[in-house]
């Protein structure tokens, strides 16, 4: 979707999965069917002396297929998905080359979370209409939902090639590339999405998060600001702009964003933790403790908040509280190197040298080089 959740980790905010509106095709077919029905009515009138009735079963198979197709579309629009699939099944039994029926059955199966079956239907639609961008985009959506990410990326690309002005194709491929850590490629895709649709708020948002990964913090702030201009109530952009401003050394701007966010949403522990971190960086340690405490109140299993409060307690020289908070963070995440470092500092100040050495060594073992430095400088032995 990209929310700053924990230290140096982003979670993309993504747009809702979209399926194509089938009503456009329905209208033209319905008009065609109505015209056919009118001609049949005239034929019946002219031949009344010889034929009493004309049953629906006497319609040519192609016309019956179209009638069933439109019935399926109507049921889809009414969210009666299982019945819609049954109508598309019957339409395809009568007309196996009905590409739009394959496409719409695939779309319906997507709604039913039958992703593999949806992919199979899109396969058939593509065989019949290989130049339809919507077939490739729809298949990409189903593939992504089924965990077939490389295939989805390829299909999003194919859809974008066929219809370069279709912004979602670029956007979704960019999102997949972001998740793989291919940030330059992701940015290029988000650029194309924005070129195709200058008001595409999600594309600006995810390009901003890509800029953060590329350490282009000023550019990230500009894109988040654009998002908020397009959608003022898009709160993730406000929270992420605060994070970007922090990285750009604009603590005042970051605090303004955090305060605005929290005034609108008081139940997000991440927001309190991030504002607490900004207050910590501004040396306002008491206020930082208050924010970390609020985050813990909202989520008692939030190890990041426990460790950060331990760090703030260290600055306030409350070593017992620091040791207890760091221990809680470790209990929640036994691989949390920074928490071992903080507990080590607290134990040192509490005159527990063996405990401090043990924690610093563990931090070093988990990849935190400063742990080795502290252990060596403090004369810790094996």
mmCIF file of C-alpha atoms in Angstrom:
data_model
loop_
_atom_site.group_PDB
_atom_site.id
_atom_site.type_symbol
_atom_site.label_atom_id
_atom_site.label_comp_id
_atom_site.label_asym_id
_atom_site.label_seq_id
_atom_site.Cartn_x
_atom_site.Cartn_y
_atom_site.Cartn_z
ATOM 1 C CA UNK A 1 0.000 0.000 0.000
ATOM 2 C CA UNK A 2 3.388 3.161 1.880
ATOM 3 C CA UNK A 3 2.968 3.477 5.604
ATOM 4 C CA UNK A 4 5.962 3.741 7.846
ATOM 5 C CA UNK A 5 5.183 0.900 10.217
ATOM 6 C CA UNK A 6 8.417 -0.065 11.876
ATOM 7 C CA UNK A 7 12.017 0.983 11.571
ATOM 8 C CA UNK A 8 12.981 1.404 7.906
ATOM 9 C CA UNK A 9 10.098 -0.750 6.738
ATOM 10 C CA UNK A 10 7.354 0.390 4.389
ATOM 11 C CA UNK A 11 3.993 -1.062 3.623
ATOM 12 C CA UNK A 12 2.447 0.003 0.411
ATOM 13 C CA UNK A 13 -1.026 1.506 0.325
ATOM 14 C CA UNK A 14 -2.457 0.228 -2.498
ATOM 15 C CA UNK A 15 -5.636 0.998 -4.606
ATOM 16 C CA UNK A 16 -8.599 -1.356 -4.434
ATOM 17 C CA UNK A 17 -8.493 -4.165 -6.965
ATOM 18 C CA UNK A 18 -10.576 -3.192 -9.933
ATOM 19 C CA UNK A 19 -12.616 -5.229 -12.350
ATOM 20 C CA UNK A 20 -13.891 -3.926 -15.597
ATOM 21 C CA UNK A 21 -17.416 -2.666 -16.008
ATOM 22 C CA UNK A 22 -19.235 -5.051 -18.265
ATOM 23 C CA UNK A 23 -22.232 -2.828 -18.822
ATOM 24 C CA UNK A 24 -20.854 -1.176 -21.976
ATOM 25 C CA UNK A 25 -20.859 -4.419 -23.876
ATOM 26 C CA UNK A 26 -24.245 -5.271 -22.405
ATOM 27 C CA UNK A 27 -25.925 -2.225 -23.904
ATOM 28 C CA UNK A 28 -24.912 -2.918 -27.469
ATOM 29 C CA UNK A 29 -25.862 -6.563 -27.171
ATOM 30 C CA UNK A 30 -29.182 -5.758 -25.535
ATOM 31 C CA UNK A 31 -30.025 -3.409 -28.369
ATOM 32 C CA UNK A 32 -29.135 -6.140 -30.821
ATOM 33 C CA UNK A 33 -31.274 -8.668 -28.974
ATOM 34 C CA UNK A 34 -34.221 -6.300 -28.850
ATOM 35 C CA UNK A 35 -33.999 -5.785 -32.595
ATOM 36 C CA UNK A 36 -33.888 -9.529 -33.134
ATOM 37 C CA UNK A 37 -36.915 -9.980 -30.913
ATOM 38 C CA UNK A 38 -38.824 -7.387 -32.930
ATOM 39 C CA UNK A 39 -38.080 -9.140 -36.217
ATOM 40 C CA UNK A 40 -39.170 -12.446 -34.749
ATOM 41 C CA UNK A 41 -42.428 -10.878 -33.637
ATOM 42 C CA UNK A 42 -43.147 -9.700 -37.178
ATOM 43 C CA UNK A 43 -42.412 -13.168 -38.521
ATOM 44 C CA UNK A 44 -44.845 -14.705 -36.098
ATOM 45 C CA UNK A 45 -47.575 -12.309 -37.111
ATOM 46 C CA UNK A 46 -47.072 -13.033 -40.804
ATOM 47 C CA UNK A 47 -47.125 -16.799 -40.277
ATOM 48 C CA UNK A 48 -49.832 -17.017 -37.625
ATOM 49 C CA UNK A 49 -52.046 -19.316 -39.711
ATOM 50 C CA UNK A 50 -49.287 -21.902 -39.877
ATOM 51 C CA UNK A 51 -47.421 -21.540 -36.510
ATOM 52 C CA UNK A 52 -49.146 -20.791 -33.212
ATOM 53 C CA UNK A 53 -46.068 -19.920 -31.113
ATOM 54 C CA UNK A 54 -42.330 -19.386 -31.396
ATOM 55 C CA UNK A 55 -40.412 -20.686 -28.391
ATOM 56 C CA UNK A 56 -37.134 -19.225 -27.171
ATOM 57 C CA UNK A 57 -35.430 -22.520 -27.968
ATOM 58 C CA UNK A 58 -35.960 -21.793 -31.684
ATOM 59 C CA UNK A 59 -33.554 -18.851 -31.481
ATOM 60 C CA UNK A 60 -30.235 -19.486 -33.234
ATOM 61 C CA UNK A 61 -27.515 -20.579 -30.765
ATOM 62 C CA UNK A 62 -25.559 -17.324 -31.155
ATOM 63 C CA UNK A 63 -28.614 -15.287 -30.186
ATOM 64 C CA UNK A 64 -29.396 -17.569 -27.255
ATOM 65 C CA UNK A 65 -25.771 -17.127 -26.132
ATOM 66 C CA UNK A 66 -26.111 -13.361 -26.258
ATOM 67 C CA UNK A 67 -29.315 -13.508 -24.239
ATOM 68 C CA UNK A 68 -27.662 -15.694 -21.601
ATOM 69 C CA UNK A 69 -24.616 -13.436 -21.642
ATOM 70 C CA UNK A 70 -26.722 -10.373 -20.851
ATOM 71 C CA UNK A 71 -28.521 -12.291 -18.132
ATOM 72 C CA UNK A 72 -25.130 -13.109 -16.619
ATOM 73 C CA UNK A 73 -24.100 -9.470 -16.751
ATOM 74 C CA UNK A 74 -27.301 -8.453 -14.989
ATOM 75 C CA UNK A 75 -26.725 -11.013 -12.248
ATOM 76 C CA UNK A 76 -23.113 -9.898 -11.909
ATOM 77 C CA UNK A 77 -24.218 -6.305 -11.444
ATOM 78 C CA UNK A 78 -26.621 -7.562 -8.790
ATOM 79 C CA UNK A 79 -23.700 -9.356 -7.098
ATOM 80 C CA UNK A 80 -25.346 -12.724 -7.683
ATOM 81 C CA UNK A 81 -22.019 -14.100 -8.841
ATOM 82 C CA UNK A 82 -22.676 -17.817 -8.731
ATOM 83 C CA UNK A 83 -25.807 -17.459 -10.862
ATOM 84 C CA UNK A 84 -23.876 -15.206 -13.239
ATOM 85 C CA UNK A 85 -21.248 -17.902 -13.734
ATOM 86 C CA UNK A 86 -23.984 -20.382 -14.593
ATOM 87 C CA UNK A 87 -25.355 -18.069 -17.299
ATOM 88 C CA UNK A 88 -21.885 -17.513 -18.759
ATOM 89 C CA UNK A 89 -21.366 -21.308 -18.710
ATOM 90 C CA UNK A 90 -24.512 -21.786 -20.788
ATOM 91 C CA UNK A 91 -23.576 -18.970 -23.159
ATOM 92 C CA UNK A 92 -20.173 -20.524 -23.787
ATOM 93 C CA UNK A 93 -21.678 -23.965 -24.313
ATOM 94 C CA UNK A 94 -23.688 -22.463 -27.159
ATOM 95 C CA UNK A 95 -20.911 -20.242 -28.476
ATOM 96 C CA UNK A 96 -17.386 -21.429 -27.576
ATOM 97 C CA UNK A 97 -15.755 -18.469 -29.371
ATOM 98 C CA UNK A 98 -17.562 -15.866 -27.219
ATOM 99 C CA UNK A 99 -14.519 -13.934 -25.961
ATOM 100 C CA UNK A 100 -16.459 -11.473 -23.818
ATOM 101 C CA UNK A 101 -18.231 -14.318 -22.048
ATOM 102 C CA UNK A 102 -14.861 -15.823 -21.117
ATOM 103 C CA UNK A 103 -13.700 -12.400 -19.948
ATOM 104 C CA UNK A 104 -16.774 -11.738 -17.839
ATOM 105 C CA UNK A 105 -16.835 -15.222 -16.368
ATOM 106 C CA UNK A 106 -13.222 -14.644 -15.380
ATOM 107 C CA UNK A 107 -14.160 -11.325 -13.785
ATOM 108 C CA UNK A 108 -16.980 -13.011 -11.895
ATOM 109 C CA UNK A 109 -14.705 -15.813 -10.721
ATOM 110 C CA UNK A 110 -12.282 -13.182 -9.473
ATOM 111 C CA UNK A 111 -15.071 -11.806 -7.285
ATOM 112 C CA UNK A 112 -15.664 -15.344 -6.016
ATOM 113 C CA UNK A 113 -11.922 -15.583 -5.218
ATOM 114 C CA UNK A 114 -11.581 -18.459 -7.673
ATOM 115 C CA UNK A 115 -8.364 -16.997 -9.002
ATOM 116 C CA UNK A 116 -6.950 -20.017 -10.834
ATOM 117 C CA UNK A 117 -10.224 -20.545 -12.688
ATOM 118 C CA UNK A 118 -10.282 -16.843 -13.506
ATOM 119 C CA UNK A 119 -6.777 -17.105 -14.988
ATOM 120 C CA UNK A 120 -7.901 -20.019 -17.150
ATOM 121 C CA UNK A 121 -10.826 -17.999 -18.496
ATOM 122 C CA UNK A 122 -8.588 -15.033 -19.228
ATOM 123 C CA UNK A 123 -6.295 -17.437 -21.091
ATOM 124 C CA UNK A 124 -9.202 -18.349 -23.365
ATOM 125 C CA UNK A 125 -10.225 -14.731 -23.816
ATOM 126 C CA UNK A 126 -6.675 -13.846 -24.860
ATOM 127 C CA UNK A 127 -6.591 -16.691 -27.388
ATOM 128 C CA UNK A 128 -9.711 -15.214 -28.970
ATOM 129 C CA UNK A 129 -8.794 -11.531 -28.574
ATOM 130 C CA UNK A 130 -5.028 -11.253 -28.300
ATOM 131 C CA UNK A 131 -4.969 -7.469 -28.708
ATOM 132 C CA UNK A 132 -7.411 -6.598 -25.908
ATOM 133 C CA UNK A 133 -5.533 -4.815 -23.114
ATOM 134 C CA UNK A 134 -8.372 -5.549 -20.677
ATOM 135 C CA UNK A 135 -7.814 -9.294 -21.021
ATOM 136 C CA UNK A 136 -4.172 -8.955 -20.007
ATOM 137 C CA UNK A 137 -4.927 -6.537 -17.172
ATOM 138 C CA UNK A 138 -7.684 -8.769 -15.824
ATOM 139 C CA UNK A 139 -5.447 -11.821 -15.982
ATOM 140 C CA UNK A 140 -2.703 -9.901 -14.202
ATOM 141 C CA UNK A 141 -5.091 -9.031 -11.379
ATOM 142 C CA UNK A 142 -6.103 -12.684 -10.998
ATOM 143 C CA UNK A 143 -2.478 -13.840 -11.198
ATOM 144 C CA UNK A 144 -1.399 -11.386 -8.532
ATOM 145 C CA UNK A 145 -4.235 -12.526 -6.266
ATOM 146 C CA UNK A 146 -3.168 -16.139 -6.844
ATOM 147 C CA UNK A 147 0.428 -15.318 -5.884
ATOM 148 C CA UNK A 148 1.717 -15.541 -9.472
ATOM 149 C CA UNK A 149 3.608 -12.266 -9.268
ATOM 150 C CA UNK A 150 6.127 -12.685 -12.105
ATOM 151 C CA UNK A 151 3.317 -13.617 -14.489
ATOM 152 C CA UNK A 152 1.220 -10.701 -13.228
ATOM 153 C CA UNK A 153 4.075 -8.267 -13.777
ATOM 154 C CA UNK A 154 4.454 -9.498 -17.349
ATOM 155 C CA UNK A 155 0.738 -9.126 -18.067
ATOM 156 C CA UNK A 156 0.554 -5.642 -16.572
ATOM 157 C CA UNK A 157 3.396 -4.752 -18.911
ATOM 158 C CA UNK A 158 1.573 -6.224 -21.895
ATOM 159 C CA UNK A 159 -1.562 -4.269 -21.020
ATOM 160 C CA UNK A 160 0.499 -1.080 -20.775
ATOM 161 C CA UNK A 161 2.092 -1.750 -24.172
ATOM 162 C CA UNK A 162 -1.297 -2.206 -25.833
ATOM 163 C CA UNK A 163 -2.864 0.802 -24.113
ATOM 164 C CA UNK A 164 -0.164 3.179 -22.819
ATOM 165 C CA UNK A 165 -2.740 5.677 -21.552
ATOM 166 C CA UNK A 166 -4.263 3.152 -19.127
ATOM 167 C CA UNK A 167 -2.712 4.309 -15.857
ATOM 168 C CA UNK A 168 -3.616 1.306 -13.630
ATOM 169 C CA UNK A 169 -1.506 -1.063 -15.736
ATOM 170 C CA UNK A 170 1.591 1.046 -15.080
ATOM 171 C CA UNK A 171 0.642 1.556 -11.440
ATOM 172 C CA UNK A 172 0.174 -2.099 -10.554
ATOM 173 C CA UNK A 173 3.368 -3.145 -12.305
ATOM 174 C CA UNK A 174 5.181 -0.410 -10.415
ATOM 175 C CA UNK A 175 3.778 -1.719 -7.148
ATOM 176 C CA UNK A 176 5.072 -5.219 -7.866
ATOM 177 C CA UNK A 177 8.487 -3.835 -8.742
ATOM 178 C CA UNK A 178 8.534 -1.784 -5.539
ATOM 179 C CA UNK A 179 7.847 -4.910 -3.523
ATOM 180 C CA UNK A 180 10.830 -6.597 -5.207
ATOM 181 C CA UNK A 181 13.087 -3.681 -4.278
ATOM 182 C CA UNK A 182 13.447 -2.512 -7.892
ATOM 183 C CA UNK A 183 12.915 1.117 -6.952
ATOM 184 C CA UNK A 184 14.204 2.821 -10.090
ATOM 185 C CA UNK A 185 12.008 0.613 -12.269
ATOM 186 C CA UNK A 186 9.051 1.168 -9.945
ATOM 187 C CA UNK A 187 9.521 4.930 -10.124
ATOM 188 C CA UNK A 188 9.562 4.773 -13.932
ATOM 189 C CA UNK A 189 6.229 2.934 -13.884
ATOM 190 C CA UNK A 190 4.669 5.391 -11.454
ATOM 191 C CA UNK A 191 5.927 8.204 -13.715
ATOM 192 C CA UNK A 192 4.055 6.629 -16.613
ATOM 193 C CA UNK A 193 0.913 6.162 -14.534
ATOM 194 C CA UNK A 194 0.953 9.842 -13.615
ATOM 195 C CA UNK A 195 1.597 10.822 -17.230
ATOM 196 C CA UNK A 196 -1.463 8.803 -18.249
ATOM 197 C CA UNK A 197 -3.577 10.196 -15.407
ATOM 198 C CA UNK A 198 -2.261 13.390 -13.755
ATOM 199 C CA UNK A 199 -4.873 13.036 -10.996
ATOM 200 C CA UNK A 200 -3.949 9.485 -9.977
ATOM 201 C CA UNK A 201 -3.458 9.991 -6.228
ATOM 202 C CA UNK A 202 -2.262 6.436 -5.528
ATOM 203 C CA UNK A 203 0.447 6.742 -8.161
ATOM 204 C CA UNK A 204 1.748 9.963 -6.588
ATOM 205 C CA UNK A 205 1.634 8.324 -3.170
ATOM 206 C CA UNK A 206 3.606 5.251 -4.170
ATOM 207 C CA UNK A 207 6.053 7.274 -6.236
ATOM 208 C CA UNK A 208 6.671 9.341 -3.108
ATOM 209 C CA UNK A 209 7.388 6.187 -1.120
ATOM 210 C CA UNK A 210 9.731 5.047 -3.874
ATOM 211 C CA UNK A 211 11.528 8.398 -3.667
ATOM 212 C CA UNK A 212 11.992 7.770 0.059
ATOM 213 C CA UNK A 213 13.635 4.427 -0.727
ATOM 214 C CA UNK A 214 15.922 6.270 -3.142
ATOM 215 C CA UNK A 215 16.721 8.872 -0.445
ATOM 216 C CA UNK A 216 15.059 11.621 -2.490
ATOM 217 C CA UNK A 217 13.211 13.030 0.504
ATOM 218 C CA UNK A 218 12.384 16.481 -0.873
ATOM 219 C CA UNK A 219 10.845 14.875 -3.977
ATOM 220 C CA UNK A 220 8.907 12.504 -1.717
ATOM 221 C CA UNK A 221 7.504 15.433 0.261
ATOM 222 C CA UNK A 222 6.385 17.085 -2.996
ATOM 223 C CA UNK A 223 4.541 13.957 -4.135
ATOM 224 C CA UNK A 224 2.845 13.403 -0.775
ATOM 225 C CA UNK A 225 1.783 17.044 -0.869
ATOM 226 C CA UNK A 226 0.295 16.461 -4.336
ATOM 227 C CA UNK A 227 -1.668 13.499 -2.986
ATOM 228 C CA UNK A 228 -3.122 15.624 -0.203
ATOM 229 C CA UNK A 229 -4.063 18.277 -2.730
ATOM 230 C CA UNK A 230 -6.006 15.670 -4.683
ATOM 231 C CA UNK A 231 -7.434 13.859 -1.652
ATOM 232 C CA UNK A 232 -7.188 15.948 1.538
ATOM 233 C CA UNK A 233 -8.525 13.098 3.684
ATOM 234 C CA UNK A 234 -5.969 10.556 2.486
ATOM 235 C CA UNK A 235 -4.380 10.210 5.925
ATOM 236 C CA UNK A 236 -1.621 7.682 5.033
ATOM 237 C CA UNK A 237 -0.081 10.368 2.827
ATOM 238 C CA UNK A 238 -0.041 12.764 5.779
ATOM 239 C CA UNK A 239 1.665 10.210 8.012
ATOM 240 C CA UNK A 240 4.209 9.346 5.343
ATOM 241 C CA UNK A 241 4.910 12.979 4.516
ATOM 242 C CA UNK A 242 5.796 13.453 8.176
ATOM 243 C CA UNK A 243 8.289 10.577 7.908
ATOM 244 C CA UNK A 244 9.806 12.067 4.758
ATOM 245 C CA UNK A 245 10.108 15.468 6.418
ATOM 246 C CA UNK A 246 11.908 13.878 9.345
ATOM 247 C CA UNK A 247 14.411 12.315 6.964
ATOM 248 C CA UNK A 248 14.810 15.688 5.260
ATOM 249 C CA UNK A 249 15.641 17.211 8.693
ATOM 250 C CA UNK A 250 12.420 19.206 8.774
ATOM 251 C CA UNK A 251 11.341 18.257 12.295
ATOM 252 C CA UNK A 252 8.991 21.225 12.578
ATOM 253 C CA UNK A 253 7.140 20.217 9.417
ATOM 254 C CA UNK A 254 7.076 16.597 10.552
ATOM 255 C CA UNK A 255 5.586 17.527 13.921
ATOM 256 C CA UNK A 256 2.908 19.593 12.191
ATOM 257 C CA UNK A 257 1.939 16.589 10.066
ATOM 258 C CA UNK A 258 1.953 14.179 13.008
ATOM 259 C CA UNK A 259 -0.187 16.540 15.078
ATOM 260 C CA UNK A 260 -2.656 16.976 12.224
ATOM 261 C CA UNK A 261 -2.849 13.236 11.658
ATOM 262 C CA UNK A 262 -3.389 12.419 15.335
ATOM 263 C CA UNK A 263 -6.050 15.123 15.636
ATOM 264 C CA UNK A 264 -8.010 13.169 12.996
ATOM 265 C CA UNK A 265 -7.144 9.604 14.009
ATOM 266 C CA UNK A 266 -6.343 8.717 17.606
ATOM 267 C CA UNK A 267 -6.271 4.925 17.341
ATOM 268 C CA UNK A 268 -3.086 4.375 15.341
ATOM 269 C CA UNK A 269 -0.106 3.280 17.488
ATOM 270 C CA UNK A 270 2.253 3.844 14.564
ATOM 271 C CA UNK A 271 1.418 7.543 14.497
ATOM 272 C CA UNK A 272 2.166 7.961 18.201
ATOM 273 C CA UNK A 273 5.389 5.971 17.879
ATOM 274 C CA UNK A 274 6.566 8.056 14.940
ATOM 275 C CA UNK A 275 5.678 11.335 16.636
ATOM 276 C CA UNK A 276 7.464 10.059 19.724
ATOM 277 C CA UNK A 277 10.536 9.389 17.595
ATOM 278 C CA UNK A 278 10.393 12.942 16.236
ATOM 279 C CA UNK A 279 10.116 14.288 19.764
ATOM 280 C CA UNK A 280 13.046 12.116 20.792
ATOM 281 C CA UNK A 281 15.111 13.575 17.943
ATOM 282 C CA UNK A 282 14.140 17.049 19.157
ATOM 283 C CA UNK A 283 15.409 16.088 22.658
ATOM 284 C CA UNK A 284 11.895 16.339 24.136
ATOM 285 C CA UNK A 285 12.246 13.034 25.957
ATOM 286 C CA UNK A 286 9.318 13.391 28.378
ATOM 287 C CA UNK A 287 6.922 14.052 25.507
ATOM 288 C CA UNK A 288 8.478 11.129 23.627
ATOM 289 C CA UNK A 289 7.749 8.826 26.594
ATOM 290 C CA UNK A 290 4.130 10.020 26.559
ATOM 291 C CA UNK A 291 3.751 9.146 22.885
ATOM 292 C CA UNK A 292 5.414 5.751 23.205
ATOM 293 C CA UNK A 293 3.198 5.030 26.220
ATOM 294 C CA UNK A 294 0.111 5.883 24.181
ATOM 295 C CA UNK A 295 1.280 3.549 21.405
ATOM 296 C CA UNK A 296 1.746 0.749 23.958
ATOM 297 C CA UNK A 297 -1.695 1.455 25.389
ATOM 298 C CA UNK A 298 -3.149 0.950 21.908
ATOM 299 C CA UNK A 299 -1.009 -2.115 21.105
ATOM 300 C CA UNK A 300 0.654 -3.872 24.018
ATOM 301 C CA UNK A 301 2.524 -6.186 21.601
ATOM 302 C CA UNK A 302 4.222 -3.364 19.709
ATOM 303 C CA UNK A 303 7.875 -4.183 20.432
ATOM 304 C CA UNK A 304 9.104 -1.125 18.563
ATOM 305 C CA UNK A 305 7.263 1.199 20.969
ATOM 306 C CA UNK A 306 8.594 -0.638 24.030
ATOM 307 C CA UNK A 307 12.176 -0.330 22.797
ATOM 308 C CA UNK A 308 11.779 3.326 21.889
ATOM 309 C CA UNK A 309 10.356 4.114 25.295
ATOM 310 C CA UNK A 310 13.371 2.330 26.810
ATOM 311 C CA UNK A 311 15.651 4.633 24.814
ATOM 312 C CA UNK A 312 13.749 7.705 26.044
ATOM 313 C CA UNK A 313 13.955 6.465 29.639
ATOM 314 C CA UNK A 314 17.726 6.127 29.215
ATOM 315 C CA UNK A 315 17.920 9.782 28.201
ATOM 316 C CA UNK A 316 15.889 10.686 31.300
ATOM 317 C CA UNK A 317 18.275 8.529 33.412
ATOM 318 C CA UNK A 318 15.425 6.274 34.515
ATOM 319 C CA UNK A 319 17.472 3.110 34.128
ATOM 320 C CA UNK A 320 15.117 0.670 35.860
ATOM 321 C CA UNK A 321 12.256 1.657 33.555
ATOM 322 C CA UNK A 322 14.620 1.491 30.570
ATOM 323 C CA UNK A 323 15.741 -2.034 31.462
ATOM 324 C CA UNK A 324 12.161 -3.195 32.008
ATOM 325 C CA UNK A 325 10.933 -1.740 28.689
ATOM 326 C CA UNK A 326 13.833 -3.198 26.728
ATOM 327 C CA UNK A 327 13.204 -6.587 28.353
ATOM 328 C CA UNK A 328 9.567 -6.412 27.255
ATOM 329 C CA UNK A 329 10.650 -5.622 23.689
ATOM 330 C CA UNK A 330 12.970 -8.635 23.756
ATOM 331 C CA UNK A 331 10.203 -10.848 25.101
ATOM 332 C CA UNK A 332 8.082 -9.814 22.129
ATOM 333 C CA UNK A 333 10.921 -10.123 19.606
ATOM 334 C CA UNK A 334 13.893 -12.241 20.629
ATOM 335 C CA UNK A 335 15.841 -11.052 17.544
ATOM 336 C CA UNK A 336 15.560 -7.350 18.360
ATOM 337 C CA UNK A 337 19.207 -6.245 18.393
ATOM 338 C CA UNK A 338 18.534 -2.604 19.350
ATOM 339 C CA UNK A 339 16.540 -3.725 22.385
ATOM 340 C CA UNK A 340 19.504 -5.774 23.621
ATOM 341 C CA UNK A 341 21.705 -2.705 23.169
ATOM 342 C CA UNK A 342 19.373 -0.523 25.183
ATOM 343 C CA UNK A 343 19.017 -3.084 27.964
ATOM 344 C CA UNK A 344 22.780 -3.413 28.004
ATOM 345 C CA UNK A 345 23.147 0.342 28.546
ATOM 346 C CA UNK A 346 20.533 0.278 31.305
ATOM 347 C CA UNK A 347 22.202 -2.681 33.022
ATOM 348 C CA UNK A 348 25.575 -0.970 32.855
ATOM 349 C CA UNK A 349 24.165 2.054 34.660
ATOM 350 C CA UNK A 350 22.515 -0.265 37.201
ATOM 351 C CA UNK A 351 25.957 -1.772 37.925
ATOM 352 C CA UNK A 352 25.072 -5.095 36.316
ATOM 353 C CA UNK A 353 28.231 -5.468 34.261
ATOM 354 C CA UNK A 354 27.798 -9.179 33.406
ATOM 355 C CA UNK A 355 24.242 -8.537 32.239
ATOM 356 C CA UNK A 356 25.366 -5.574 30.152
ATOM 357 C CA UNK A 357 28.127 -7.619 28.510
ATOM 358 C CA UNK A 358 25.706 -10.414 27.770
ATOM 359 C CA UNK A 359 23.258 -8.022 26.072
ATOM 360 C CA UNK A 360 25.901 -6.240 24.002
ATOM 361 C CA UNK A 361 27.325 -9.527 22.795
ATOM 362 C CA UNK A 362 23.841 -10.667 21.818
ATOM 363 C CA UNK A 363 23.290 -7.425 19.902
ATOM 364 C CA UNK A 364 26.572 -8.031 18.063
ATOM 365 C CA UNK A 365 25.547 -11.619 17.340
ATOM 366 C CA UNK A 366 22.348 -10.257 15.753
ATOM 367 C CA UNK A 367 24.340 -7.995 13.454
ATOM 368 C CA UNK A 368 24.623 -4.725 15.385
ATOM 369 C CA UNK A 369 28.292 -3.797 15.144
ATOM 370 C CA UNK A 370 28.139 -1.269 17.979
ATOM 371 C CA UNK A 371 27.440 -4.189 20.299
ATOM 372 C CA UNK A 372 30.951 -5.497 19.687
ATOM 373 C CA UNK A 373 32.407 -2.042 20.257
ATOM 374 C CA UNK A 374 30.666 -1.581 23.610
ATOM 375 C CA UNK A 375 31.588 -5.078 24.733
ATOM 376 C CA UNK A 376 35.251 -4.524 23.845
ATOM 377 C CA UNK A 377 35.448 -1.051 25.376
ATOM 378 C CA UNK A 378 33.857 -2.278 28.593
ATOM 379 C CA UNK A 379 36.331 -5.126 28.970
ATOM 380 C CA UNK A 380 33.744 -7.884 28.525
ATOM 381 C CA UNK A 381 35.336 -11.325 28.486
ATOM 382 C CA UNK A 382 34.170 -14.507 26.832
#
